[in-house]
Coordinates of C-alpha atoms and ligand atoms in Angstrom, one line a residue:
X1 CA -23.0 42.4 -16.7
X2 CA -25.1 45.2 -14.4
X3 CA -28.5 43.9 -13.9
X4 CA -31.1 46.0 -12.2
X5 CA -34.3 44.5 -11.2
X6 CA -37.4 47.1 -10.2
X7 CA -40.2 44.8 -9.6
X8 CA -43.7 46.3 -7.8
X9 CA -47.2 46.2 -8.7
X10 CA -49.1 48.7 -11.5
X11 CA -48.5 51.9 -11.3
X12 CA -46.0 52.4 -8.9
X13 CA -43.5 54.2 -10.8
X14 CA -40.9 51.5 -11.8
X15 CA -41.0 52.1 -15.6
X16 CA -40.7 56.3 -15.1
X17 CA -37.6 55.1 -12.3
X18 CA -36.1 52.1 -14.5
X19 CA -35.7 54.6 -17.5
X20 CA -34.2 57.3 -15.1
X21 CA -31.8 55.2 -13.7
X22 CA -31.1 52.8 -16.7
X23 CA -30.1 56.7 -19.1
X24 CA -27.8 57.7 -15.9
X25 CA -26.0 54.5 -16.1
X26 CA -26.1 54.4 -19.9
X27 CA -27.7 51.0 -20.1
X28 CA -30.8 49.6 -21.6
X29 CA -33.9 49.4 -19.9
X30 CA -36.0 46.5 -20.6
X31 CA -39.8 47.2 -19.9
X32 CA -41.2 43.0 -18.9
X33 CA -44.5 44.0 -18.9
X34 CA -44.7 45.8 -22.6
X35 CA -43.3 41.7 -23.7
X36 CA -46.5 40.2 -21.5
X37 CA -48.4 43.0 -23.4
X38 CA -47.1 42.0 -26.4
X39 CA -48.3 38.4 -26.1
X40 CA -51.7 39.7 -25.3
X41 CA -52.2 42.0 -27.7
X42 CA -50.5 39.1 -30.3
X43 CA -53.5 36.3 -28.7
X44 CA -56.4 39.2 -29.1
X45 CA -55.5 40.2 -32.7
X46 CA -55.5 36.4 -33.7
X47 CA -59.3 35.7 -31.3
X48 CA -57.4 33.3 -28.8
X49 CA -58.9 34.0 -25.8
X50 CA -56.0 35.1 -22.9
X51 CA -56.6 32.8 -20.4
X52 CA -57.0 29.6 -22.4
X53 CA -53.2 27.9 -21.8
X54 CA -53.9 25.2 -24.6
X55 CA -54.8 27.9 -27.4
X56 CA -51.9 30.0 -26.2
X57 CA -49.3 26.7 -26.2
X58 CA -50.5 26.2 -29.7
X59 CA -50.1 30.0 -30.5
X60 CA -46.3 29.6 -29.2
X61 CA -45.7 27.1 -32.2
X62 CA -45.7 30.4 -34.8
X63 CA -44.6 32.9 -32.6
X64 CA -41.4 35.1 -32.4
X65 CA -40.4 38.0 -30.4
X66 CA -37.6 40.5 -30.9
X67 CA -36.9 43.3 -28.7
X68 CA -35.3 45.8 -30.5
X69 CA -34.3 49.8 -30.0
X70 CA -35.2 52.8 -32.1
X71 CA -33.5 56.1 -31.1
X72 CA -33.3 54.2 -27.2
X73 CA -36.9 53.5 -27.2
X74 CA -37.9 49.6 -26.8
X75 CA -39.8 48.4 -29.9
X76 CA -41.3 44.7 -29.1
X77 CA -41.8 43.2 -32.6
X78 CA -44.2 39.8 -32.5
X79 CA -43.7 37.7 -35.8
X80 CA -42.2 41.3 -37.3
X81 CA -45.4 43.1 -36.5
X82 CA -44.6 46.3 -33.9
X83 CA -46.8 46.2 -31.4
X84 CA -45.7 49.2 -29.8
X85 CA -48.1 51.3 -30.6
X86 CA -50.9 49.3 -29.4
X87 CA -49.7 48.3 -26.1
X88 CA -50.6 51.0 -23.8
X89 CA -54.3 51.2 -24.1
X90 CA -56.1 50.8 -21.4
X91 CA -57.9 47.3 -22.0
X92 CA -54.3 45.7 -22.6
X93 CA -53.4 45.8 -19.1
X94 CA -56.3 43.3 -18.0
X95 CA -55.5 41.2 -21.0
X96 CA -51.6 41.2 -19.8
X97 CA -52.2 40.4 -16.6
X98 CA -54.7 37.2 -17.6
X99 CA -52.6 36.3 -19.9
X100 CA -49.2 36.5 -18.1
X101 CA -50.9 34.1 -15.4
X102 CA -50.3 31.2 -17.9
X103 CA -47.2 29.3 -16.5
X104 CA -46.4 28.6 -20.4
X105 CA -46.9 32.3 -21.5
X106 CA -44.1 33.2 -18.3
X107 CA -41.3 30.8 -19.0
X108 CA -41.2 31.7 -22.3
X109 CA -41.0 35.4 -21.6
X110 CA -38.7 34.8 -18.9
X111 CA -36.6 32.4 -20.8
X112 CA -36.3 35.6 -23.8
X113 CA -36.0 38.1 -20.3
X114 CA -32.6 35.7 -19.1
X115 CA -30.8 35.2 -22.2
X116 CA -31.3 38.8 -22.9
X117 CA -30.0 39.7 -19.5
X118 CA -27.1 37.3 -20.2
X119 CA -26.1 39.5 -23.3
X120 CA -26.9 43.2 -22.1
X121 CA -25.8 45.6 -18.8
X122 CA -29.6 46.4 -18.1
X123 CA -32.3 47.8 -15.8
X124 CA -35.5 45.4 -16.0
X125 CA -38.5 46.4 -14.4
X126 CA -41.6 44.1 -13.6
X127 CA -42.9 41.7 -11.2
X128 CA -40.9 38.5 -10.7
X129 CA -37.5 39.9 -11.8
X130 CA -35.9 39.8 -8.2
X131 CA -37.5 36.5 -7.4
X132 CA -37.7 34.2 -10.1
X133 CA -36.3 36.2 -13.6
X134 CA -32.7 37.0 -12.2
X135 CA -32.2 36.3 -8.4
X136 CA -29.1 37.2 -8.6
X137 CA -29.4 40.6 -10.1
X138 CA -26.7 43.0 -8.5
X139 CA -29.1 45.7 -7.3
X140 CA -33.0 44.6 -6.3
X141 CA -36.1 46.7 -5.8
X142 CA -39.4 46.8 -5.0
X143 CA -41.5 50.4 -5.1
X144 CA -45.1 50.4 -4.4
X145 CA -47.5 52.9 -3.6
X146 CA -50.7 52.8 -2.0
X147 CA -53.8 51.8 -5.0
X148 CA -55.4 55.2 -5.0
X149 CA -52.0 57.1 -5.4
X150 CA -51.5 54.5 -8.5
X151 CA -54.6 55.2 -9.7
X152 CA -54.7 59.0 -9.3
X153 CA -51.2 58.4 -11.1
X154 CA -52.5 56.7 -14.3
X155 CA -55.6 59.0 -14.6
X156 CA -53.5 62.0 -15.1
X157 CA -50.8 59.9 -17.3
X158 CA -54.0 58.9 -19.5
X159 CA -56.0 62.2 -19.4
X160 CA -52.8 64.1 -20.5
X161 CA -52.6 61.4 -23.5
X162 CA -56.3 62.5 -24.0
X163 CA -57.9 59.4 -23.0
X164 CA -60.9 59.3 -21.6
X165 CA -61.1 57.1 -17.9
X166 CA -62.9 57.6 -14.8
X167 CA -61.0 57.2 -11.5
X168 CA -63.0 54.5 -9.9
X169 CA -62.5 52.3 -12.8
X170 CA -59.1 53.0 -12.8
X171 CA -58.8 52.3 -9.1
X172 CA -60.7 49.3 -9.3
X173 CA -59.0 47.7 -12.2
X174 CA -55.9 48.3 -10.1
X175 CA -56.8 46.5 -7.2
X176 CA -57.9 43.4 -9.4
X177 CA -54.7 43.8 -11.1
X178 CA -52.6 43.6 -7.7
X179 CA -54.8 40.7 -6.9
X180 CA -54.3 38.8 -10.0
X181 CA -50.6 39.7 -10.3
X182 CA -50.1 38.3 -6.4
X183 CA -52.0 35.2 -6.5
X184 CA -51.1 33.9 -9.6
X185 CA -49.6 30.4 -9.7
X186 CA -46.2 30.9 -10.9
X187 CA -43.7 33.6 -10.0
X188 CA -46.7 35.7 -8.2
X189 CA -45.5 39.4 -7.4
X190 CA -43.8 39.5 -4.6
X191 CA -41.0 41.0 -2.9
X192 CA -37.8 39.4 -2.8
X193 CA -35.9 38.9 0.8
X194 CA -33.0 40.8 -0.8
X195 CA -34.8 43.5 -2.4
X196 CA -35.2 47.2 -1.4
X197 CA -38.6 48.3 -0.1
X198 CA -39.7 51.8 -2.0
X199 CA -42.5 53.2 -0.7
X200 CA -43.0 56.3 -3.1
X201 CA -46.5 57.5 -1.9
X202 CA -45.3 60.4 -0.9
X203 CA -42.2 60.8 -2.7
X204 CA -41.8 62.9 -5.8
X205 CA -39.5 61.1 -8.7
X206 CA -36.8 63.1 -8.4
X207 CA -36.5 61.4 -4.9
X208 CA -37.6 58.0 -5.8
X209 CA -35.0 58.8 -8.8
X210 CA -32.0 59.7 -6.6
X211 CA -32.7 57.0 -3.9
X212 CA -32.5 54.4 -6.1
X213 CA -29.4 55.9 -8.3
X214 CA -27.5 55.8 -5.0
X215 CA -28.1 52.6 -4.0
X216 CA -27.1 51.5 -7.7
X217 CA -24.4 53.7 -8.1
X218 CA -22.8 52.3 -4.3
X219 CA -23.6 48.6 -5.3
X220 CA -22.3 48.4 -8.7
X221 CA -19.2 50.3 -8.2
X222 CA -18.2 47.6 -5.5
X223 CA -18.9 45.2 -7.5
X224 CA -16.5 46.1 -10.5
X225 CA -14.1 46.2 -7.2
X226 CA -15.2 42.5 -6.5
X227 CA -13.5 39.5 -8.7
X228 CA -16.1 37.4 -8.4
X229 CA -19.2 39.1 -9.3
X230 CA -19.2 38.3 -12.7
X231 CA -19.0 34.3 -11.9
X232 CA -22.1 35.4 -10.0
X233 CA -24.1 36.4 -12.9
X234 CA -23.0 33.8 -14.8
X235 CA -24.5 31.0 -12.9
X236 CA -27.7 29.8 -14.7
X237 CA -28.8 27.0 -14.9
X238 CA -31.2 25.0 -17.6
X239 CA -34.4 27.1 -17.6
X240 CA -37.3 24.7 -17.1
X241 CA -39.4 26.7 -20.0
X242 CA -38.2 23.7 -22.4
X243 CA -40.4 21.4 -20.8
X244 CA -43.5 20.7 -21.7
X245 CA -46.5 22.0 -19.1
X246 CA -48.1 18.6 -18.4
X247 CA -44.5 17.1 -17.1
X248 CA -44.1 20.6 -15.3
X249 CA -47.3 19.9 -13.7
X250 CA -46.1 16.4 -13.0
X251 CA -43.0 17.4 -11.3
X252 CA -45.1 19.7 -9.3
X253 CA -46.4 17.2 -7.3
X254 CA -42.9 15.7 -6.2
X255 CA -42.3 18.8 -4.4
X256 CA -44.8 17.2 -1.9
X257 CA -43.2 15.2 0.8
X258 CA -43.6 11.2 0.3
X259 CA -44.6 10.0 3.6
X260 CA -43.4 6.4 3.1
X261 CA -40.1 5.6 2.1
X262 CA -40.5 1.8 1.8
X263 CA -39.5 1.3 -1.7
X264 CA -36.4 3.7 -1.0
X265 CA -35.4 0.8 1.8
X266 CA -36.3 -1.9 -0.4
X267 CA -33.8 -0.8 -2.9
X268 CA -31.3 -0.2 -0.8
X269 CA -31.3 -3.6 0.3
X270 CA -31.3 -4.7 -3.1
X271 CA -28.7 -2.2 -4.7
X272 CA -26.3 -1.8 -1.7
X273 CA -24.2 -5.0 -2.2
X274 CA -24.1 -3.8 -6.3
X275 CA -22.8 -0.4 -4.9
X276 CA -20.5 -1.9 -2.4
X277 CA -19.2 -4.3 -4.9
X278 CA -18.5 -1.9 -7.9
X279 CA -17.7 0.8 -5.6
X280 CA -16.2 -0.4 -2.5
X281 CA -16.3 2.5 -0.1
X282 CA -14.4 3.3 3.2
X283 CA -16.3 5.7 5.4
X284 CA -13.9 7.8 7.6
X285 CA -15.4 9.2 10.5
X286 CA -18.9 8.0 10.2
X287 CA -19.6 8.5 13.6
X288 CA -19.2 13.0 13.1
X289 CA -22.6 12.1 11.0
X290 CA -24.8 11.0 13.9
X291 CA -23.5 14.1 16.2
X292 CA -26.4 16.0 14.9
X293 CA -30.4 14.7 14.6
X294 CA -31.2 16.8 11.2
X295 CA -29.3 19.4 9.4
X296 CA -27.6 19.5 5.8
X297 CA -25.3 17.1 4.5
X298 CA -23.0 18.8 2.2
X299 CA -21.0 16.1 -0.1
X300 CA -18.8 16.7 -3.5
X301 CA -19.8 14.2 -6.5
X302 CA -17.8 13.4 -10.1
X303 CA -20.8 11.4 -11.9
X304 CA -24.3 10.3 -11.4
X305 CA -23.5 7.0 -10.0
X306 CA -20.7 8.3 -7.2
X307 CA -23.7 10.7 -6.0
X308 CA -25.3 7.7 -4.7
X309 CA -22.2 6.5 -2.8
X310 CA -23.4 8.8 0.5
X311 CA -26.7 8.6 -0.1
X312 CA -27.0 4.5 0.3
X313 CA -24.2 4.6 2.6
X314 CA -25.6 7.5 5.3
X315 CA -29.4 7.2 4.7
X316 CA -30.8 4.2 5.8
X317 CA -34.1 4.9 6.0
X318 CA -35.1 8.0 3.6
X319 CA -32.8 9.7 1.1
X320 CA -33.7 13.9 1.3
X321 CA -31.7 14.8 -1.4
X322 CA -32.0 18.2 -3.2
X323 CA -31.8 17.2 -7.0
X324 CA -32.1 19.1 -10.6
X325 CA -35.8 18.7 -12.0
X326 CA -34.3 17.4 -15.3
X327 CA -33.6 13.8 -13.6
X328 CA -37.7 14.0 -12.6
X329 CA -38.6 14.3 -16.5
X330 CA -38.6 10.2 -17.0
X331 CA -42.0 9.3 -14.8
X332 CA -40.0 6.4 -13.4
X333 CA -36.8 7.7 -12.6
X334 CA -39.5 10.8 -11.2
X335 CA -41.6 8.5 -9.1
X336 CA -38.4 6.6 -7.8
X337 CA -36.5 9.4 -6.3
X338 CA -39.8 11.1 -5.7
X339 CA -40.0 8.1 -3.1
X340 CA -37.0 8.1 -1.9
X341 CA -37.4 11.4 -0.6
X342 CA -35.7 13.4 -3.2
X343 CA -36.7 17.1 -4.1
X344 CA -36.7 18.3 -7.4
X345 CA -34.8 22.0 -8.0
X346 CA -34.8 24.2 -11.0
X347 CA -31.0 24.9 -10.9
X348 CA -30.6 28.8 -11.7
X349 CA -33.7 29.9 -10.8
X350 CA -35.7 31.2 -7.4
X351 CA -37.5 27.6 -7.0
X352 CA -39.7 28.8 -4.3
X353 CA -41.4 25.1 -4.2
X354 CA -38.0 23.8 -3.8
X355 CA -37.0 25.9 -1.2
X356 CA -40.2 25.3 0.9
X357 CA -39.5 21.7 0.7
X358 CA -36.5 21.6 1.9
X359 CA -37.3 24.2 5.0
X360 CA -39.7 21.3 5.4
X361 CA -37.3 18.4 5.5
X362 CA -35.2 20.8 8.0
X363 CA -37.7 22.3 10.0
X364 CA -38.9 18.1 10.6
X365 CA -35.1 17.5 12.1
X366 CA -34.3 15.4 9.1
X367 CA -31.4 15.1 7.1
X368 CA -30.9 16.5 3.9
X369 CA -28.1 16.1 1.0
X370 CA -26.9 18.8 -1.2
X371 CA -24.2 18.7 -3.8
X372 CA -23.0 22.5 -3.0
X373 CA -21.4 23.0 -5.9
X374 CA -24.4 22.9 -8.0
X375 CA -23.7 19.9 -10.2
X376 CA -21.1 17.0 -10.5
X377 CA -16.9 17.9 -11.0
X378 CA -16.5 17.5 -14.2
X379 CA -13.2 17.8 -14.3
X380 CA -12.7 14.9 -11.9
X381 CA -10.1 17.0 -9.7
X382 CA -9.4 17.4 -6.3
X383 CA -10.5 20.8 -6.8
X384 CA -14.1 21.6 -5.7
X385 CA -15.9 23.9 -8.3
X386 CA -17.2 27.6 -6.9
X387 CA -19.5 26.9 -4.1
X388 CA -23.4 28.0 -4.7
X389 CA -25.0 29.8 -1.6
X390 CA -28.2 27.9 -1.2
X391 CA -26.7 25.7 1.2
X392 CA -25.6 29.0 3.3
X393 CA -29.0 29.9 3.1
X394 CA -30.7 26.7 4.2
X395 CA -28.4 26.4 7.2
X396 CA -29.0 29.8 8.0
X397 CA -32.8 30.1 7.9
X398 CA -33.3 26.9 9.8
X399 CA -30.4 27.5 12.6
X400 CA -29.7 23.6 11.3
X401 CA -26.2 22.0 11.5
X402 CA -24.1 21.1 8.8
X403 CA -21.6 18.0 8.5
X404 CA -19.4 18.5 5.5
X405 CA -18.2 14.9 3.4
X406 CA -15.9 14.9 1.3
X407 CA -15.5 12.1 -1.5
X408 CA -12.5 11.1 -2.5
X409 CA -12.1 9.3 -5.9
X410 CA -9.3 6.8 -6.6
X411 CA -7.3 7.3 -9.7
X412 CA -8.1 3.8 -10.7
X413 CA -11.0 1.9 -11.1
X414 CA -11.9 -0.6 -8.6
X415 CA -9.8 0.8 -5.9
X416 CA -11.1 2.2 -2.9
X417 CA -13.3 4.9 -2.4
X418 CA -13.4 7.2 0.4
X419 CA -16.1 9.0 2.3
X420 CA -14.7 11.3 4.5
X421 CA -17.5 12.8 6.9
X422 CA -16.3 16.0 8.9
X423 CA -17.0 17.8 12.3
X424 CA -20.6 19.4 12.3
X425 CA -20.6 22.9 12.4
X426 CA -23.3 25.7 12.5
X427 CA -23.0 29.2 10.8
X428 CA -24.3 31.0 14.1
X429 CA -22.2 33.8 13.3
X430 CA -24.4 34.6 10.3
X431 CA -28.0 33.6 11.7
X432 CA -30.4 36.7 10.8
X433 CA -28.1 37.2 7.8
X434 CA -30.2 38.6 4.7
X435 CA -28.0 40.1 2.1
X436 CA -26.0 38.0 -0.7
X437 CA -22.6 39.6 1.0
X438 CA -23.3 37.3 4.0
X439 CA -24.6 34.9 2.5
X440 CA -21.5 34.7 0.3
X441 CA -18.8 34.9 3.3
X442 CA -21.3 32.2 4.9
X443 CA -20.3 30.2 1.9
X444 CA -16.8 30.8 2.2
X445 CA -16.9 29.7 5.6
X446 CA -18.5 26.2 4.4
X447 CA -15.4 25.8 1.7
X448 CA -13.3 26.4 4.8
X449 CA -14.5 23.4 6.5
X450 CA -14.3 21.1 3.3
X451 CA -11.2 22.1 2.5
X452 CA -10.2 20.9 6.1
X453 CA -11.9 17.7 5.5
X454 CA -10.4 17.2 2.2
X455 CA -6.9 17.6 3.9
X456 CA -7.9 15.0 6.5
X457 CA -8.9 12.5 3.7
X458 CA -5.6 13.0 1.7
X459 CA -3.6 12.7 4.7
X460 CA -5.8 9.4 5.2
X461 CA -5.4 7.5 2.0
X462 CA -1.4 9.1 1.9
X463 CA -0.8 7.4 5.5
X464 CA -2.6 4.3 4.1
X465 CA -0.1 4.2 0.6
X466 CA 2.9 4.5 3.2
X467 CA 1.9 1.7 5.1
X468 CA 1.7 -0.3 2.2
X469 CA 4.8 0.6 0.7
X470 CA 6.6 -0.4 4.0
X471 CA 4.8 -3.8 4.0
X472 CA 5.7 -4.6 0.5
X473 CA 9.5 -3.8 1.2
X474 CA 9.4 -5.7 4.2
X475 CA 8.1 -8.4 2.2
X476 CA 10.4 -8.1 -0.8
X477 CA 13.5 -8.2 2.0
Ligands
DC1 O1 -46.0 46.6 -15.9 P1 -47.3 46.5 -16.8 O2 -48.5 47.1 -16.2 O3 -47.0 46.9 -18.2 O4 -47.5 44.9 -16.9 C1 -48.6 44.3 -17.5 C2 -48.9 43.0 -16.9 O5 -47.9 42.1 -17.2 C3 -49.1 43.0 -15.4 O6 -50.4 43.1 -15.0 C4 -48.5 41.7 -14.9 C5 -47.7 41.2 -16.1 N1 -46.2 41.2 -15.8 C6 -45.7 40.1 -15.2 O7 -46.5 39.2 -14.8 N2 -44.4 40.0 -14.9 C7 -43.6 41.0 -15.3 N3 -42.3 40.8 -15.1 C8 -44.1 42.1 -15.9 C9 -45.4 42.3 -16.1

């Protein structure tokens, strides 16, 4: 799938550029902010007020949205209802932006924005779409102009509709809208490190048009050259929308560090002889993991209970580990890992509070576990799955090391387990790096070193099965 994200604040040109772009490529365009729109106008016909998050929660419970397209325009139907028509006057763009502030009101729309981006080659425009909506979205933009050549933009667009506006409304309305749209709690507007800065003040659209068609044009054509894009755009994960906001809030506050991790040690001590016992471990080469004073710890797992084979056996004393939110739903299980030193991450989408914790946790000279594929190997082969290029990026932001451990799982139960812990390494070669190309071939260059380690622990447990063989058949003679 080709997706496109144009994200910048009001009135920059995105949707004029979006529809440009999206009829050259003979794709869909998807205007976000007509769905936010949508949701406001919805809330005002039925006197819910737009920023009241209860009201609107309850609102969700009878509430439907289908995006659908008459002659290539976007229609936005709410419970059947077009609300087309109405969505463009003026006093629905305050009521959008108040009510698209609501974290329950955004991941629902985004939730509708993924699965539709899932299904459809499209050019989205907005202002979260490169950060949070799709991160990984082949081609990423952000155009802005300055306020007054936004507003002088919009008063022509409204007097030639024959509205009536002054200027200095319109001007002022925009700033409050930047404002709103940028400090909002979740997903704010923002450009994304990857994205394309557009400045189109002075630029007329044919420019902005052709600029952006290039860059599109260059990007998606070596991407239908590249075998693994579509894996790429493939790799969501569970949206958090499902959750309710009052355990969203909750796990919120995990993403603060815990400062003491006594009852992580406690239950060590206590669980470490059960681990030991029902998984008796070998650690090969334990000393490569104290080469280094903080950096990332990069380790396969097959279920829940092998992941906590290198946690109890390489952190003594806290346990950073970078794990999906859904294990932080049950308070307990939250507040245990939560004190252990574990961070919660929204798998498959730009968890900026995730991210700044674990900079934290790096940036401190601690250490920090990461499962790199992303989630446990199913499978149960030797085989790791695809890697996932957050580690790549955390090692390169930071400058931090990285020691690469490789589990291996016996074929039956009971026997040992091993732990094989490689050289450290850094990816110096890529520090400064900033597109996903890099950041990919980074990631390559992580598989590199675990597929070396992975050889070293085969050749381990192999020279161990000889060994025993030749001991039994001396015994036997
Ligand atoms: O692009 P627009 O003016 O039609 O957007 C209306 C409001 O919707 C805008 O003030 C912010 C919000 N919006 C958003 O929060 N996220 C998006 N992806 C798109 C729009």
């Amino acid at each position: 799938m080709i997706n496109i994200a144009i994200d910048g604040p009001a009135g920059a040109g995105k949707s004029t550029i979006a529809k440009a772009v999206a009829k050259s490529l003979k794709i869909i365009y998807l205007d976000t902010g007509a769905m936010y729109r949508a949701t406001a106008y919805f809330a005002l016909q039925n006197n819910i007020a737009v920023n009241d998050a209860d009201a609107v929660s309850k609102m969700f419970e009878n509430f439907n949205m289908d995006i659908v397209y008459e002659n290539g325009a976007q229609q936005i139907l709410v419970n059947g209802i077009n609300t087309t028509p109405y969505l463009r006057e003026h006093y629905m763009s305050k009521a959008a932006s108040d009510i698209s502030a609501l974290p329950v009101v955004r991941y629902k729309m985004v939730d509708l924005q993924r699965e539709f981006a899932k299904t459809h080659d499209v050019v989205l425009d907005g202002r979260d779409i490169g950060t949070f909506v799709l991160p990984d979205a082949n081609c990423k933009f952000f155009m802005t102009a300055t306020p007054e050549e936004r507003a002088n933009r919009r008063y022509k667009e409204l007097l030639e509709k024959g509205q009536e506006v002054d200027y200095d409304t319109l001007l002022k309305d925009i700033i409050q809208r930047d404002y709103n749209d940028s400090h909002r709690e979740v997903a704010p507007l923002k450009q994304a490190d990857d994205a394309i800065l557009l400045d189109t003040t002075n630029m007329t659209i044919d420019e902005v048009i052709e600029a952006v068609k290039k860059v599109v044009e260059e990007k998606v054509s070596k991407e239908e050259k590249s075998d693994d894009a579509p894996g790429e755009l493939k790799s969501f994960g569970t949206p958090s929308s499902e959750m309710p906001e009052k355990t969203l809030k909750r796990i919120k506050t995990y993403y603060k560090p815990e400062k003491s991790f006594r009852l992580y040690r406690f239950l060590r001590v206590i669980l470490r002889p059960l681990q030991c016992m029902l998984w008796p471990t070998k650690v090969i080469n334990k000393e490569n993991a104290f080469k280094i004073d903080g950096g990332l710890y990069l380790c396969n797992h097959y279920s829940t209970f092998d992941s906590l084979i290198p946690i109890f056996t390489m952190f003594k004393k806290e346990a950073h580990i970078l794990a999906k939110y859904e294990l932080f739903i049950n308070p307990l299980a939250g507040g245990i890992l939560h004190k252990m030193g574990a961070i919660p991450v929204r798998r498959g989408e730009a968890d900026t509070d995730a991210v700044k914790a674990v900079l934290k946790v790096l940036k401190d000279d601690k250490k920090l576990l990461m499962y790199p594929e992303g989630t446990r190997n199913k499978e149960g082969s030797q085989e790791m799955a695809e890697l996932k290029t957050g580690a790549a990026r955390f090692a390169i932001k930071t400058k931090k090391p990285i020691v690469p451990m490789v589990y291996y799982k016996p074929t039956k139960t009971c026997h040992k387990n091993y732990l094989y812990v490689g050289e450290p390494f850094t990816l110096e070669e890529f520090y400064g790096a900033k597109s996903s190309e890099e950041y990919h071939a980074a990631t390559e260059v992580i598989r590199e070193h675990f597929d070396a380690a992975r050889e070293g622990v085969n050749a381990y447990v192999e020279s161990l099965h000889k060994k025993k063989s030749k001991k039994s058949d001396k015994e036997s003679k």
